[in-house]
Amino acid sequence: MRSIWRTLDRGPLRDIALVCLAVGVIGVSYGAASVTAGFAWWFPVLMGALVLAASSEFLFVGIIAAGGSPIAALLAALLVNARHLPFGLAVPDVLGRGWRRLLGTHLMNDETVVFALAQDGLPRKRAAYWACGLGILVCWPIGAALGALLGSVVEDTGALGLDAMFPAVIVALVLPALKERALRRTALTGCALALAAVTFLPAGLPVLAALAALPLFVLISKRRPESADTPDPSHCSEPSESSKGAVR
């Protein structure tokens, strides 16, 4: 843990803390929804520690609460977590070896991989990955426990709007990066694709449709260096008097 504090700057640590806090708030919503759906208070806490995958846990609880079979809920959760396969290919050196690799694999999720890939150099990647992973490992089950307690008191937990906390934090973290023109245009195009896909695709797939805008970022990034290297005729200076005389 000491190496994490020495390796990362204050900025990444602040961002990781905000994301972990948002995950904890979402855990409150998850625990409350689980209890109101009929599960015991300890179920979301145990699932939060052992599974550590918010989307698949929400999906599992939702399918069971809707009357689906546990097998169908399990298969759906595994399908959602299939995205961890490319995650593992993206950060193989970050996980370490031996028991650390096993624990690191358990901590793998969207947030840990994103923070790791955003850093420069293997030491910083490892520090960001473990700081975010351990933070979520603590905040998610604790949030689920608080939500389970809240769910036994509040009947309609959806009225609290706890599920809006995480998207709000993510937007706050993304906004500074949108100052770059290429990234801003790509993000807006992806949003347009996702909004258009909402009308005919099931929940969860419109976000994947937004990935079709990524080639636009590559095209815009390639055009910028070319335009920067091309001299502007309007900025060409007139020849000096001495040079004119030399020509004469």
Tab-separated table of C-alpha atoms in Angstrom, residues 15-224:
chain	number	residue	atom	x	y	z
A	15	ASP	CA	-10.202	10.261	-9.159
A	16	ILE	CA	-9.940	6.716	-7.816
A	17	ALA	CA	-11.411	7.816	-4.487
A	18	LEU	CA	-14.370	9.451	-6.253
A	19	VAL	CA	-15.061	6.331	-8.310
A	20	CYS	CA	-14.861	4.089	-5.241
A	21	LEU	CA	-17.264	6.404	-3.427
A	22	ALA	CA	-19.673	6.232	-6.365
A	23	VAL	CA	-19.400	2.436	-6.413
A	24	GLY	CA	-20.240	2.385	-2.709
A	25	VAL	CA	-23.355	4.483	-3.345
A	26	ILE	CA	-24.409	2.129	-6.125
A	27	GLY	CA	-23.814	-0.705	-3.640
A	28	VAL	CA	-26.378	0.907	-1.360
A	29	SER	CA	-28.899	0.782	-4.193
A	30	TYR	CA	-27.966	-2.829	-4.942
A	31	GLY	CA	-28.327	-3.976	-1.334
A	32	ALA	CA	-31.639	-2.188	-0.918
A	33	ALA	CA	-33.011	-3.622	-4.159
A	34	SER	CA	-31.928	-7.129	-3.164
A	35	VAL	CA	-33.661	-6.981	0.211
A	36	THR	CA	-36.867	-5.524	-1.200
A	37	ALA	CA	-36.837	-8.324	-3.818
A	38	GLY	CA	-36.944	-10.913	-1.031
A	39	PHE	CA	-33.299	-11.837	-0.499
A	40	ALA	CA	-31.740	-12.072	2.951
A	41	TRP	CA	-29.668	-9.115	4.132
A	42	TRP	CA	-26.408	-11.069	3.941
A	43	PHE	CA	-26.915	-12.164	0.325
A	44	PRO	CA	-25.903	-8.901	-1.438
A	45	VAL	CA	-22.979	-8.491	0.968
A	46	LEU	CA	-21.668	-11.984	0.247
A	47	MET	CA	-22.244	-11.611	-3.484
A	48	GLY	CA	-20.543	-8.240	-3.446
A	49	ALA	CA	-17.385	-9.671	-1.906
A	50	LEU	CA	-17.223	-12.919	-3.896
A	51	VAL	CA	-18.481	-11.796	-7.316
A	52	LEU	CA	-17.432	-8.122	-7.264
A	53	ALA	CA	-19.222	-7.325	-10.522
A	54	ALA	CA	-22.030	-4.822	-10.175
A	55	SER	CA	-23.732	-5.305	-13.532
A	56	SER	CA	-23.900	-9.095	-13.296
A	57	GLU	CA	-25.087	-8.941	-9.669
A	58	PHE	CA	-27.870	-6.496	-10.527
A	59	LEU	CA	-28.856	-8.699	-13.444
A	60	PHE	CA	-28.847	-11.860	-11.324
A	61	VAL	CA	-31.024	-10.307	-8.631
A	62	GLY	CA	-33.374	-8.783	-11.220
A	63	ILE	CA	-33.941	-12.079	-13.039
A	64	ILE	CA	-34.586	-13.984	-9.816
A	65	ALA	CA	-36.922	-11.263	-8.535
A	66	ALA	CA	-38.845	-11.376	-11.815
A	67	GLY	CA	-39.449	-15.103	-11.410
A	68	GLY	CA	-36.636	-16.427	-13.595
A	69	SER	CA	-34.687	-19.579	-12.810
A	70	PRO	CA	-31.306	-19.397	-11.039
A	71	ILE	CA	-29.677	-21.132	-14.019
A	72	ALA	CA	-30.945	-18.473	-16.427
A	73	ALA	CA	-29.778	-15.754	-14.056
A	74	LEU	CA	-26.351	-17.363	-13.776
A	75	LEU	CA	-25.951	-17.720	-17.536
A	76	ALA	CA	-26.991	-14.112	-18.104
A	77	ALA	CA	-24.504	-12.897	-15.488
A	78	LEU	CA	-21.710	-14.932	-17.075
A	79	LEU	CA	-22.569	-13.468	-20.471
A	80	VAL	CA	-22.306	-9.942	-19.095
A	81	ASN	CA	-18.955	-10.742	-17.481
A	82	ALA	CA	-17.575	-12.107	-20.761
A	83	ARG	CA	-16.083	-8.637	-21.304
A	84	HIS	CA	-13.429	-9.571	-18.745
A	85	LEU	CA	-11.770	-11.781	-21.353
A	86	PRO	CA	-10.391	-8.835	-23.366
A	87	PHE	CA	-9.729	-7.032	-20.073
A	88	GLY	CA	-7.326	-9.785	-19.094
A	89	LEU	CA	-5.548	-9.514	-22.431
A	90	ALA	CA	-5.169	-5.751	-21.957
A	91	VAL	CA	-3.487	-5.843	-18.524
A	92	PRO	CA	-1.528	-9.123	-18.242
A	93	ASP	CA	1.585	-7.529	-16.734
A	94	VAL	CA	-0.376	-5.520	-14.173
A	95	LEU	CA	-1.750	-8.517	-12.301
A	96	GLY	CA	1.576	-9.871	-11.077
A	97	ARG	CA	2.280	-13.527	-10.346
A	98	GLY	CA	1.266	-16.232	-7.880
A	99	TRP	CA	-1.362	-15.369	-5.309
A	100	ARG	CA	-1.239	-11.721	-6.362
A	101	ARG	CA	-2.342	-12.707	-9.837
A	102	LEU	CA	-5.313	-14.606	-8.411
A	103	LEU	CA	-6.345	-11.651	-6.262
A	104	GLY	CA	-5.695	-9.249	-9.112
A	105	THR	CA	-7.962	-11.273	-11.380
A	106	HIS	CA	-10.704	-11.084	-8.767
A	107	LEU	CA	-10.320	-7.298	-8.617
A	108	MET	CA	-10.635	-6.919	-12.394
A	109	ASN	CA	-13.529	-4.751	-13.512
A	110	ASP	CA	-14.229	-1.819	-15.802
A	111	GLU	CA	-12.882	0.808	-13.424
A	112	THR	CA	-9.614	-0.909	-12.496
A	113	VAL	CA	-8.736	-1.604	-16.124
A	114	VAL	CA	-9.564	1.938	-17.220
A	115	PHE	CA	-7.423	3.521	-14.502
A	116	ALA	CA	-4.548	1.142	-15.232
A	117	LEU	CA	-4.540	1.822	-18.967
A	118	ALA	CA	-4.696	5.571	-18.368
A	119	GLN	CA	-1.301	5.580	-16.612
A	120	ASP	CA	2.163	5.727	-18.153
A	121	GLY	CA	4.658	3.048	-17.166
A	122	LEU	CA	4.124	-0.342	-15.563
A	123	PRO	CA	4.637	0.798	-11.921
A	124	ARG	CA	1.948	3.464	-12.240
A	125	LYS	CA	-0.388	1.064	-14.042
A	126	ARG	CA	-0.028	-1.472	-11.237
A	127	ALA	CA	-0.504	1.144	-8.545
A	128	ALA	CA	-3.676	2.517	-10.148
A	129	TYR	CA	-5.075	-0.965	-10.741
A	130	TRP	CA	-4.553	-2.148	-7.172
A	131	ALA	CA	-5.632	1.120	-5.564
A	132	CYS	CA	-8.914	1.116	-7.474
A	133	GLY	CA	-9.469	-2.639	-7.104
A	134	LEU	CA	-8.899	-2.729	-3.356
A	135	GLY	CA	-11.000	0.401	-2.901
A	136	ILE	CA	-13.924	-1.171	-4.739
A	137	LEU	CA	-13.468	-4.421	-2.820
A	138	VAL	CA	-14.050	-2.443	0.367
A	139	CYS	CA	-16.687	0.052	-0.788
A	140	TRP	CA	-18.947	-2.288	-2.750
A	141	PRO	CA	-19.774	-4.818	0.028
A	142	ILE	CA	-20.029	-2.048	2.630
A	143	GLY	CA	-22.439	-0.173	0.389
A	144	ALA	CA	-24.436	-3.368	-0.119
A	145	ALA	CA	-24.640	-3.869	3.648
A	146	LEU	CA	-25.869	-0.313	4.183
A	147	GLY	CA	-28.374	-0.768	1.372
A	148	ALA	CA	-29.660	-3.991	2.888
A	149	LEU	CA	-30.267	-2.119	6.129
A	150	LEU	CA	-31.932	0.723	4.244
A	151	GLY	CA	-34.065	-1.671	2.222
A	152	SER	CA	-35.676	-3.002	5.371
A	153	VAL	CA	-36.835	0.532	6.220
A	154	VAL	CA	-37.543	2.233	2.875
A	155	GLU	CA	-40.055	0.504	0.617
A	156	ASP	CA	-39.334	2.300	-2.655
A	157	THR	CA	-35.529	2.614	-2.869
A	158	GLY	CA	-35.718	3.677	-6.517
A	159	ALA	CA	-37.206	6.991	-5.410
A	160	LEU	CA	-33.875	7.918	-3.794
A	161	GLY	CA	-32.137	8.119	-7.180
A	162	LEU	CA	-28.995	6.393	-5.937
A	163	ASP	CA	-28.344	4.897	-9.371
A	164	ALA	CA	-27.618	8.380	-10.756
A	165	MET	CA	-24.564	8.852	-8.544
A	166	PHE	CA	-22.166	6.705	-10.548
A	167	PRO	CA	-22.942	8.173	-13.996
A	168	ALA	CA	-22.614	11.677	-12.542
A	169	VAL	CA	-19.117	10.950	-11.211
A	170	ILE	CA	-18.048	9.344	-14.492
A	171	VAL	CA	-19.233	12.407	-16.424
A	172	ALA	CA	-17.289	14.673	-14.068
A	173	LEU	CA	-14.134	12.632	-14.699
A	174	VAL	CA	-14.595	12.586	-18.465
A	175	LEU	CA	-15.359	16.291	-18.984
A	176	PRO	CA	-11.721	17.544	-18.727
A	177	ALA	CA	-10.662	15.142	-21.496
A	178	LEU	CA	-13.320	16.540	-23.842
A	179	LYS	CA	-11.269	19.705	-24.329
A	180	GLU	CA	-9.482	17.852	-27.128
A	181	ARG	CA	-11.362	18.361	-30.387
A	182	ALA	CA	-10.884	14.845	-31.769
A	183	LEU	CA	-12.040	13.190	-28.554
A	184	ARG	CA	-14.970	15.566	-28.192
A	185	ARG	CA	-16.252	14.907	-31.711
A	186	THR	CA	-15.826	11.166	-31.263
A	187	ALA	CA	-17.699	11.213	-27.947
A	188	LEU	CA	-20.573	13.221	-29.414
A	189	THR	CA	-20.805	10.859	-32.382
A	190	GLY	CA	-20.852	7.874	-30.029
A	191	CYS	CA	-23.630	9.490	-27.994
A	192	ALA	CA	-25.650	10.045	-31.146
A	193	LEU	CA	-25.224	6.413	-32.180
A	194	ALA	CA	-26.223	5.175	-28.726
A	195	LEU	CA	-29.321	7.389	-28.619
A	196	ALA	CA	-30.362	6.220	-32.078
A	197	ALA	CA	-29.841	2.563	-31.107
A	198	VAL	CA	-32.019	2.891	-27.988
A	199	THR	CA	-35.116	2.781	-30.173
A	200	PHE	CA	-34.509	-0.759	-31.468
A	201	LEU	CA	-31.793	-2.439	-29.346
A	202	PRO	CA	-32.314	-3.980	-25.894
A	203	ALA	CA	-30.825	-2.415	-22.777
A	204	GLY	CA	-27.037	-2.542	-22.605
A	205	LEU	CA	-26.400	-2.876	-26.346
A	206	PRO	CA	-26.733	0.831	-27.317
A	207	VAL	CA	-23.585	1.547	-25.312
A	208	LEU	CA	-21.722	-1.038	-27.363
A	209	ALA	CA	-23.071	0.547	-30.545
A	210	ALA	CA	-21.362	3.788	-29.514
A	211	LEU	CA	-17.991	2.069	-29.978
A	212	ALA	CA	-18.545	2.322	-33.737
A	213	ALA	CA	-17.454	5.966	-33.436
A	214	LEU	CA	-13.883	5.053	-32.444
A	215	PRO	CA	-12.506	5.052	-36.021
A	216	LEU	CA	-13.507	8.719	-36.218
A	217	PHE	CA	-10.983	9.520	-33.479
A	218	VAL	CA	-8.209	7.881	-35.514
A	219	LEU	CA	-9.166	9.816	-38.660
A	220	ILE	CA	-9.298	13.181	-36.902
A	221	SER	CA	-6.010	12.527	-35.091
A	222	LYS	CA	-4.263	11.719	-38.390
A	223	ARG	CA	-5.522	14.869	-40.075
A	224	ARG	CA	-4.235	17.202	-37.377
